[in-house]
Tab-separated table of C-alpha atoms and ligand atoms in Angstrom:
chain	number	residue	atom	x	y	z
A	822	MET	CA	100.357	57.299	66.321
A	823	ALA	CA	101.454	58.821	69.639
A	824	ASP	CA	99.057	61.021	71.590
A	825	ASN	CA	100.180	64.630	70.918
A	826	ILE	CA	99.820	65.725	74.521
A	827	ARG	CA	101.778	62.765	75.874
A	828	ARG	CA	104.429	63.902	73.387
A	829	ARG	CA	104.554	67.190	75.294
A	830	LEU	CA	105.231	65.261	78.513
A	831	TYR	CA	107.925	63.322	76.649
A	832	ASN	CA	109.419	66.666	75.504
A	833	LEU	CA	109.422	67.964	79.097
A	834	LEU	CA	111.359	64.859	80.067
A	835	LEU	CA	113.818	65.239	77.166
A	836	HIS	CA	114.563	68.786	78.333
A	837	PHE	CA	114.847	67.572	81.897
A	838	PHE	CA	117.370	64.845	80.996
A	839	ASN	CA	119.357	67.596	79.280
A	840	GLY	CA	119.370	69.594	82.530
A	841	GLN	CA	116.681	72.137	81.589
A	842	ILE	CA	113.288	73.100	82.981
A	843	LYS	CA	110.507	73.532	80.436
A	844	GLU	CA	107.118	74.585	81.768
A	845	ASP	CA	103.862	73.273	80.339
A	846	PHE	CA	100.620	73.764	82.243
A	847	PHE	CA	98.521	72.084	79.496
A	848	THR	CA	95.998	74.932	79.756
A	849	ASP	CA	95.020	74.546	76.080
A	850	THR	CA	93.498	71.085	76.524
A	851	PRO	CA	90.231	70.005	78.181
A	852	TYR	CA	92.283	67.131	79.700
A	853	ARG	CA	94.601	69.507	81.556
A	854	LYS	CA	94.032	67.827	84.927
A	855	PHE	CA	94.850	64.382	83.528
A	856	TYR	CA	98.163	65.460	81.973
A	857	ARG	CA	99.132	67.567	84.988
A	858	LYS	CA	98.549	64.496	87.159
A	859	ILE	CA	100.947	62.445	85.018
A	860	TYR	CA	103.511	65.287	85.167
A	861	PHE	CA	103.328	65.394	88.994
A	862	GLU	CA	103.576	61.597	89.384
A	863	ILE	CA	106.630	61.498	87.090
A	864	PHE	CA	108.602	64.019	89.111
A	865	ARG	CA	107.303	63.251	92.598
A	866	HIS	CA	108.441	59.653	92.168
A	867	PHE	CA	111.353	60.342	89.862
A	868	GLY	CA	113.871	58.815	92.289
A	869	PHE	CA	111.972	55.557	92.741
A	870	ILE	CA	111.255	55.300	89.004
A	871	GLN	CA	114.994	55.648	88.220
A	872	TYR	CA	115.753	53.035	90.901
A	873	VAL	CA	113.352	50.633	89.157
A	874	LEU	CA	114.706	51.413	85.680
A	875	THR	CA	118.332	50.813	86.674
A	876	LYS	CA	117.385	47.194	87.421
A	877	TYR	CA	116.746	46.728	83.683
A	878	LEU	CA	119.133	49.160	81.991
A	879	LYS	CA	122.777	49.641	81.093
A	880	LYS	CA	124.450	52.902	82.120
A	881	ASP	CA	124.572	54.545	78.683
A	882	THR	CA	120.880	54.347	77.771
A	883	PRO	CA	120.032	57.175	75.300
A	884	VAL	CA	118.031	60.114	76.686
A	885	GLU	CA	115.130	59.449	74.300
A	886	SER	CA	114.702	55.984	75.835
A	887	MET	CA	115.086	57.393	79.359
A	888	ALA	CA	112.323	59.907	78.615
A	889	SER	CA	109.848	57.321	77.265
A	890	LEU	CA	110.732	54.779	79.947
A	891	THR	CA	110.244	57.316	82.754
A	892	LEU	CA	106.926	58.424	81.257
A	893	GLY	CA	105.748	54.819	80.858
A	894	ALA	CA	106.966	53.567	84.254
A	895	ALA	CA	105.334	56.502	86.103
A	896	GLN	CA	101.965	55.554	84.619
A	897	ILE	CA	102.370	51.804	85.232
A	898	LEU	CA	103.522	52.187	88.836
A	899	PHE	CA	101.621	55.226	90.092
A	900	LEU	CA	98.549	55.859	87.917
A	901	ASP	CA	96.034	53.059	88.401
A	902	ASP	CA	93.407	54.676	86.168
A	903	ILE	CA	95.642	54.307	83.087
A	904	PRO	CA	95.641	50.738	81.673
A	905	ASP	CA	99.149	49.244	81.572
A	906	TYR	CA	98.876	48.385	77.852
A	907	ALA	CA	98.081	52.043	77.052
A	908	ALA	CA	101.079	53.253	79.102
A	909	VAL	CA	103.383	50.802	77.266
A	910	ASN	CA	102.011	51.401	73.766
A	911	GLU	CA	101.955	55.190	74.022
A	912	SER	CA	105.507	55.311	75.362
A	913	VAL	CA	106.811	52.983	72.650
A	914	ALA	CA	105.058	55.099	69.998
A	915	LEU	CA	106.958	58.196	71.204
A	916	THR	CA	110.357	56.487	71.048
A	917	PRO	CA	112.699	56.740	68.016
A	918	LYS	CA	112.435	53.570	65.864
A	919	LYS	CA	115.770	51.962	66.794
A	920	GLN	CA	115.114	52.314	70.515
A	921	LYS	CA	111.537	50.948	70.490
A	922	PRO	CA	112.448	47.287	71.244
A	923	LEU	CA	114.342	48.271	74.429
A	924	VAL	CA	111.547	50.508	75.717
A	925	ASN	CA	108.922	47.888	74.906
A	926	ALA	CA	110.845	45.098	76.673
A	927	VAL	CA	111.643	47.096	79.827
A	928	LEU	CA	108.103	48.444	80.254
A	929	ARG	CA	106.594	44.967	79.774
A	930	ASN	CA	108.923	43.658	82.468
A	931	ILE	CA	107.799	46.423	84.818
A	932	VAL	CA	104.152	45.526	84.152
A	933	LYS	CA	104.918	41.856	84.897
A	934	ASN	CA	106.771	42.594	88.153
A	935	LYS	CA	104.713	45.602	89.271
A	936	THR	CA	103.429	44.123	92.548
A	937	ASN	CA	106.886	43.131	93.765
A	938	LEU	CA	108.467	46.364	92.588
A	939	LEU	CA	105.897	48.415	94.485
A	940	LYS	CA	106.635	46.435	97.681
A	941	GLU	CA	110.076	48.075	97.572
A	942	TYR	CA	108.623	51.603	97.401
A	943	HIS	CA	109.400	53.982	100.238
A	944	ILE	CA	109.030	57.776	100.156
A	945	TYR	CA	112.766	58.070	100.880
A	946	TYR	CA	113.462	56.991	97.273
A	947	ASP	CA	111.636	60.086	95.985
A	948	PHE	CA	114.322	62.489	97.225
A	949	PRO	CA	117.899	62.916	95.947
A	950	HIS	CA	120.711	62.231	98.449
A	951	TYR	CA	121.854	65.825	98.830
A	952	PHE	CA	118.340	66.956	99.791
A	953	PHE	CA	117.507	63.943	101.937
A	954	ASP	CA	120.756	64.187	103.953
A	955	ARG	CA	120.596	67.913	104.656
A	956	TRP	CA	116.955	67.710	105.815
A	957	GLN	CA	117.218	64.511	107.844
A	958	LYS	CA	119.732	66.374	110.044
A	959	GLU	CA	117.166	69.108	110.731
A	960	PHE	CA	114.569	66.788	112.304
A	961	LYS	CA	115.021	65.001	115.622
A	962	ASP	CA	111.639	63.300	115.267
A	963	GLU	CA	111.555	60.757	112.411
A	964	ASN	CA	107.756	61.006	112.066
A	965	GLU	CA	107.994	64.749	111.586
A	966	PHE	CA	110.734	64.241	108.991
A	967	GLU	CA	108.457	61.838	107.115
A	968	SER	CA	105.501	64.204	107.274
A	969	PHE	CA	107.823	66.956	105.966
A	970	LEU	CA	108.740	64.709	103.000
A	971	GLN	CA	105.100	63.623	102.458
A	972	SER	CA	103.989	67.251	102.312
A	973	PHE	CA	105.910	67.702	99.032
A	974	HIS	CA	103.544	65.153	97.446
A	975	LYS	CA	100.440	67.140	98.404
A	976	VAL	CA	98.426	68.681	95.571
A	977	PRO	CA	99.672	72.295	95.418
A	978	LYS	CA	97.195	75.074	96.076
A	979	TYR	CA	96.969	78.152	93.890
A	980	TYR	CA	95.561	81.476	95.072
A	981	LEU	CA	94.202	84.728	93.651
A	982	VAL	CA	94.852	88.121	95.208
A	983	SER	CA	92.310	90.905	94.791
A	984	THR	CA	94.229	94.005	93.739
A	985	ASN	CA	91.307	96.092	95.099
A	986	ASP	CA	91.340	95.096	98.769
A	987	LEU	CA	94.346	92.670	98.871
A	988	SER	CA	92.161	89.786	100.079
A	989	ILE	CA	93.231	86.325	98.953
A	990	LYS	CA	91.150	83.311	97.937
A	991	GLU	CA	91.778	79.887	96.492
A	992	TYR	CA	92.070	79.717	92.701
A	993	GLU	CA	88.907	78.638	90.883
A	994	GLU	CA	89.002	76.889	87.514
A	995	GLY	CA	87.870	79.268	84.742
A	996	PHE	CA	87.848	82.309	87.026
A	997	ASN	CA	89.190	85.250	85.087
A	998	ASN	CA	88.285	88.440	86.805
A	999	SER	CA	90.775	91.098	85.742
A	1000	ILE	CA	91.300	92.510	89.250
A	1001	TYR	CA	92.851	89.251	90.519
A	1002	TYR	CA	96.549	88.372	90.395
A	1003	PRO	CA	97.525	84.673	90.802
A	1004	MET	CA	100.009	84.207	93.631
A	1005	ASP	CA	101.418	81.703	96.088
A	1006	ILE	CA	100.056	82.283	99.597
A	1007	ASN	CA	103.512	82.619	101.212
A	1008	SER	CA	104.809	84.861	98.453
A	1009	TYR	CA	101.743	87.049	99.144
A	1010	THR	CA	102.598	87.185	102.854
A	1011	ILE	CA	106.069	88.699	102.349
A	1012	PRO	CA	105.107	92.336	101.628
A	1013	LEU	CA	102.531	92.018	104.445
A	1014	LEU	CA	104.940	90.750	107.118
A	1015	LYS	CA	104.680	94.126	108.810
A	1016	LYS	CA	102.910	97.382	107.985
A	1017	PHE	CA	105.515	100.137	107.994
A	1018	GLN	CA	104.743	103.790	108.780
A	1019	ASN	CA	105.946	106.922	106.965
A	1020	VAL	CA	107.003	105.174	103.776
A	1021	SER	CA	107.468	107.654	100.961
A	1022	ASN	CA	109.882	105.749	98.725
A	1023	ILE	CA	110.346	102.062	98.044
A	1024	LEU	CA	112.944	100.107	96.096
A	1025	ASP	CA	112.007	96.671	94.727
A	1026	CYS	CA	115.392	95.243	93.691
A	1027	CYS	CA	114.384	92.097	91.747
A	1028	ALA	CA	110.837	92.770	90.699
A	1029	ALA	CA	109.530	90.679	87.790
A	1030	PRO	CA	106.926	89.360	87.186
A	1031	GLY	CA	105.742	91.827	89.820
A	1032	GLY	CA	103.477	90.003	92.279
A	1033	LYS	CA	105.071	91.642	95.297
A	1034	THR	CA	105.452	94.982	93.486
A	1035	ILE	CA	101.685	95.064	92.929
A	1036	LEU	CA	101.086	94.437	96.632
A	1037	LEU	CA	103.568	97.160	97.637
A	1038	SER	CA	101.917	99.578	95.226
A	1039	LYS	CA	98.478	98.983	96.793
A	1040	LEU	CA	99.749	98.846	100.401
A	1041	TYR	CA	101.652	102.117	100.043
A	1042	PRO	CA	99.635	104.119	97.449
A	1043	ASN	CA	101.329	107.387	98.431
A	1044	ALA	CA	104.878	106.066	98.054
A	1045	ARG	CA	107.005	106.301	94.895
A	1046	ILE	CA	108.275	102.838	93.961
A	1047	LYS	CA	111.224	101.907	91.748
A	1048	ALA	CA	111.032	98.319	90.477
A	1049	VAL	CA	114.361	97.028	89.131
A	1050	GLU	CA	114.625	93.916	86.957
A	1051	LYS	CA	117.654	92.692	85.008
A	1052	ASN	CA	116.005	90.393	82.468
A	1053	PRO	CA	114.559	92.449	79.534
A	1054	ASP	CA	111.854	89.863	78.718
A	1055	ARG	CA	110.739	89.750	82.332
A	1056	VAL	CA	110.672	93.579	82.491
A	1057	LYS	CA	108.094	93.488	79.689
A	1058	VAL	CA	105.895	91.138	81.754
A	1059	LEU	CA	106.424	93.347	84.809
A	1060	MET	CA	105.327	96.439	82.849
A	1061	GLN	CA	102.242	94.650	81.504
A	1062	ASN	CA	101.264	93.627	85.043
A	1063	LEU	CA	101.815	97.132	86.435
A	1064	LYS	CA	99.596	98.533	83.695
A	1065	LYS	CA	96.912	95.840	84.029
A	1066	TYR	CA	96.617	96.299	87.799
A	1067	LYS	CA	96.901	100.104	87.635
A	1068	CYS	CA	100.047	100.465	89.729
A	1069	ASN	CA	100.554	104.105	88.795
A	1070	ASN	CA	103.077	104.818	91.548
A	1071	VAL	CA	105.644	102.322	90.172
A	1072	GLU	CA	108.480	102.983	87.725
A	1073	ALA	CA	109.905	99.808	86.131
A	1074	ILE	CA	113.641	99.931	85.460
A	1075	ASN	CA	115.541	97.430	83.328
A	1076	ALA	CA	118.892	97.237	85.151
A	1077	ASP	CA	121.238	94.934	86.967
A	1078	PHE	CA	120.594	95.740	90.617
A	1079	LEU	CA	124.229	95.008	91.489
A	1080	HIS	CA	125.186	98.015	89.294
A	1081	PHE	CA	122.099	100.138	89.969
A	1082	THR	CA	122.785	103.729	91.051
A	1083	ASP	CA	120.603	106.570	92.233
A	1084	ASN	CA	120.854	109.176	94.968
A	1085	ILE	CA	117.822	108.178	97.050
A	1086	GLN	CA	118.009	106.505	100.466
A	1087	TYR	CA	114.904	104.328	100.716
A	1088	ASP	CA	112.375	103.925	103.554
A	1089	LEU	CA	111.547	100.397	102.422
A	1090	ILE	CA	113.512	97.956	100.280
A	1091	LEU	CA	112.254	94.599	99.056
A	1092	LEU	CA	115.077	92.278	98.070
A	1093	ASP	CA	113.356	89.198	96.639
A	1094	ALA	CA	116.640	87.686	95.545
A	1095	PRO	CA	117.396	85.124	92.843
A	1096	CYS	CA	117.642	81.684	94.494
A	1097	THR	CA	117.644	77.923	93.889
A	1098	ALA	CA	113.791	77.900	94.048
A	1099	LEU	CA	114.025	74.742	96.158
A	1100	GLY	CA	111.040	75.972	98.173
A	1101	THR	CA	108.813	75.545	95.128
A	1102	ILE	CA	109.151	71.767	94.707
A	1103	ARG	CA	105.522	71.024	95.547
A	1104	LYS	CA	104.575	72.955	92.402
A	1105	HIS	CA	107.749	72.192	90.410
A	1106	PRO	CA	109.017	68.820	91.650
A	1107	GLU	CA	111.633	68.562	88.863
A	1108	VAL	CA	113.609	71.434	90.476
A	1109	LEU	CA	114.655	69.019	93.230
A	1110	TRP	CA	116.531	66.870	90.700
A	1111	LEU	CA	118.174	69.712	88.791
A	1112	LYS	CA	119.860	71.329	91.825
A	1113	ASN	CA	122.552	70.194	94.210
A	1114	ASP	CA	124.717	71.373	97.120
A	1115	LYS	CA	126.971	73.319	94.740
A	1116	ASP	CA	124.007	75.346	93.404
A	1117	ILE	CA	122.928	76.161	96.957
A	1118	ASN	CA	126.397	77.406	97.887
A	1119	ARG	CA	126.814	79.339	94.634
A	1120	MET	CA	123.434	81.046	95.130
A	1121	SER	CA	124.213	81.829	98.757
A	1122	LYS	CA	127.398	83.682	97.712
A	1123	TYR	CA	125.516	85.563	94.983
A	1124	GLN	CA	122.752	86.567	97.432
A	1125	LYS	CA	125.349	88.043	99.818
A	1126	LYS	CA	126.273	90.553	97.079
A	1127	PHE	CA	122.610	91.595	96.777
A	1128	LEU	CA	122.327	92.012	100.556
A	1129	GLU	CA	125.428	94.202	100.780
A	1130	LYS	CA	124.298	96.299	97.821
A	1131	GLY	CA	120.731	96.544	99.218
A	1132	LEU	CA	122.002	97.998	102.507
A	1133	THR	CA	123.785	100.833	100.681
A	1134	HIS	CA	120.366	102.109	99.508
A	1135	LEU	CA	118.638	101.895	102.921
A	1136	LYS	CA	117.789	105.058	104.865
A	1137	LYS	CA	118.673	105.082	108.585
A	1138	GLY	CA	115.537	103.842	110.351
A	1139	GLY	CA	114.236	102.291	107.097
A	1140	HIS	CA	113.500	98.600	106.581
A	1141	LEU	CA	114.853	95.993	104.184
A	1142	ILE	CA	112.904	92.792	103.569
A	1143	TYR	CA	115.113	90.006	102.251
A	1144	SER	CA	113.322	86.966	100.813
A	1145	VAL	CA	114.015	83.799	98.837
A	1146	CYS	CA	111.742	80.934	97.749
A	1147	SER	CA	114.049	78.416	99.363
A	1148	LEU	CA	114.244	76.883	102.829
A	1149	GLU	CA	117.933	76.023	102.589
A	1150	PRO	CA	119.773	77.633	105.554
A	1151	GLU	CA	122.637	78.876	103.353
A	1152	GLU	CA	120.211	81.043	101.357
A	1153	GLY	CA	118.315	82.279	104.403
A	1154	PHE	CA	119.442	82.200	108.034
A	1155	GLU	CA	123.164	81.888	107.274
A	1156	ASN	CA	123.163	84.874	104.906
A	1157	ILE	CA	121.335	87.009	107.467
A	1158	HIS	CA	123.659	86.008	110.307
A	1159	TRP	CA	126.639	86.803	108.103
A	1160	LEU	CA	125.208	90.264	107.379
A	1161	LEU	CA	124.332	90.964	111.037
A	1162	LYS	CA	127.852	90.002	112.074
A	1163	LYS	CA	129.385	92.412	109.537
A	1164	ASN	CA	127.065	95.309	110.478
A	1165	ASN	CA	126.888	95.958	114.209
A	1166	ASN	CA	124.049	98.464	113.956
A	1167	LEU	CA	121.811	96.194	111.941
A	1168	LYS	CA	118.867	94.513	113.719
A	1169	LEU	CA	116.225	91.918	112.900
A	1170	VAL	CA	112.580	92.973	113.241
A	1171	THR	CA	110.088	90.189	114.067
A	1172	PRO	CA	107.311	89.764	111.472
A	1173	GLU	CA	103.767	90.423	112.730
A	1174	ILE	CA	102.216	87.129	111.624
A	1175	ASP	CA	101.134	83.724	113.001
A	1176	LYS	CA	103.936	82.427	115.262
A	1177	LYS	CA	103.881	78.979	113.670
A	1178	PHE	CA	105.520	80.527	110.589
A	1179	ILE	CA	108.296	82.234	112.556
A	1180	LYS	CA	111.706	80.796	113.387
A	1181	ASP	CA	114.523	82.857	114.956
A	1182	ASN	CA	112.619	86.102	114.192
A	1183	CYS	CA	112.310	85.237	110.503
A	1184	PHE	CA	109.405	84.118	108.309
A	1185	TYR	CA	109.983	80.410	107.656
A	1186	PRO	CA	106.855	78.473	106.597
A	1187	LEU	CA	107.786	74.778	106.428
A	1188	PRO	CA	105.757	72.786	103.860
A	1189	HIS	CA	104.135	70.403	106.390
A	1190	LYS	CA	102.789	73.435	108.284
A	1191	SER	CA	101.736	75.568	105.336
A	1192	GLU	CA	99.731	75.410	102.098
A	1193	GLY	CA	102.227	77.530	100.209
A	1194	ASP	CA	105.747	77.360	98.816
A	1195	GLY	CA	108.746	77.250	101.133
A	1196	PHE	CA	110.073	80.762	101.714
A	1197	PHE	CA	112.550	82.491	103.961
A	1198	ALA	CA	112.157	86.191	104.770
A	1199	ALA	CA	113.862	88.524	107.221
A	1200	ILE	CA	113.155	92.175	108.037
A	1201	LEU	CA	116.253	94.253	108.748
A	1202	THR	CA	116.651	97.781	110.054
A	1203	TYR	CA	119.347	100.085	111.434
B	2432	SAM	C1	112.436	85.643	92.794
B	2432	SAM	S1	112.274	86.455	91.296
B	2432	SAM	C2	111.375	87.880	91.750
B	2432	SAM	C3	109.892	87.662	91.913
B	2432	SAM	C4	109.148	88.971	92.126
B	2432	SAM	N1	109.662	89.717	93.237
B	2432	SAM	C5	107.659	88.750	92.321
B	2432	SAM	O1	107.173	88.761	93.448
B	2432	SAM	O2	106.971	88.557	91.312
B	2432	SAM	C6	113.887	87.122	91.114
B	2432	SAM	C7	114.018	88.064	89.926
B	2432	SAM	O3	115.316	88.656	90.005
B	2432	SAM	C8	115.755	88.900	88.692
B	2432	SAM	N2	117.209	89.134	88.770
B	2432	SAM	C9	118.217	88.228	88.789
B	2432	SAM	N3	119.406	88.849	88.890
B	2432	SAM	C10	119.145	90.182	88.943
B	2432	SAM	C11	119.965	91.344	89.046
B	2432	SAM	N4	121.298	91.244	89.098
B	2432	SAM	N5	119.367	92.561	89.083
B	2432	SAM	C12	118.014	92.670	89.027
B	2432	SAM	N6	117.191	91.599	88.891
B	2432	SAM	C13	117.745	90.372	88.872
B	2432	SAM	C14	115.327	87.647	87.961
B	2432	SAM	O4	115.311	87.858	86.567
B	2432	SAM	C15	113.946	87.406	88.563
B	2432	SAM	O5	112.969	88.035	87.793
């Protein structure tokens, strides 16, 4: 009989091989840390594991076998505290009957040749070509490039924000005080990049689940805030969060921001745009393998529409914060330069934060210099 929780890892992999992300934090099991560790090793080393598997497989291997083989190989190669026989047996047990002999044979071969296979390991294998190539160009110093890549394998840190005084502290297991909102440290920084004066109305263009809306509500308690979100299910979560954290100055609106109309010119606009989420790969390493150059370019074009629309709602002298959880230049710097070129009066305002997180007047925390997700943010005014 297969272990039911390993089956959940197998299901994550089945979804993944079908091009989908399925989240499972294993919070309902006392062995959460153990299963999360397997999940991280699978996707951090996904590239090397596939390289190893291709030595033993034909091209058209069924996805069910790919899922059990990836699960088994990750444990054999990267998790020393799991006995090899357990990794093989559990993976075979999860596999459909007809495919069991293949999975069994390949995993036993990997066990037999483990030492030699691991001699071939290099961190470069853990990154897909599109990502590796675009980032190698960014670094003149090879050691810095390697430390950039290594930083994606670091255990991600989770934080809690006090909605009373906006202080932030590291997440503690079992801590469930109702005034705290869980948040990434760089996501938290975005509404705090600069304290603006005379803010009486705020527009949050893409608001759910509402982390940054909550911060804006507490930072500017006298302002009226409109929080727009297109996805009806996510609006429900947004509304629950606004109620839970007593954000009484916020009105949640279920609308497509690109078609949103009202007659207010805003003092402050937060445009936390949809993006590839490639800055979040320390926490969600599978994202790296589900995106490519085309997605980055498609998102960049889509974000330009949000930027143009956002500007139409900005009061003269007001500020617009544009942010994405991605470090890819097309989604950040290039979009901002495009907008500045089109609008002569528009200017960048430098964030008032630690200089090590600033590049070209924008917030740009690189993962080897920061504990949080990779973000890009720019403050614009005119
Ligand atoms: C990066 S997330 C926002 C995170 C949020 N600001 C926070 O701090 O919790 C982007 C959000 O934009 C929403 N979205 C995507 N397209 C949209 C559109 N056309 N209009 C409004 N919201 C949209 C997505 O559903 C998603 O919830």
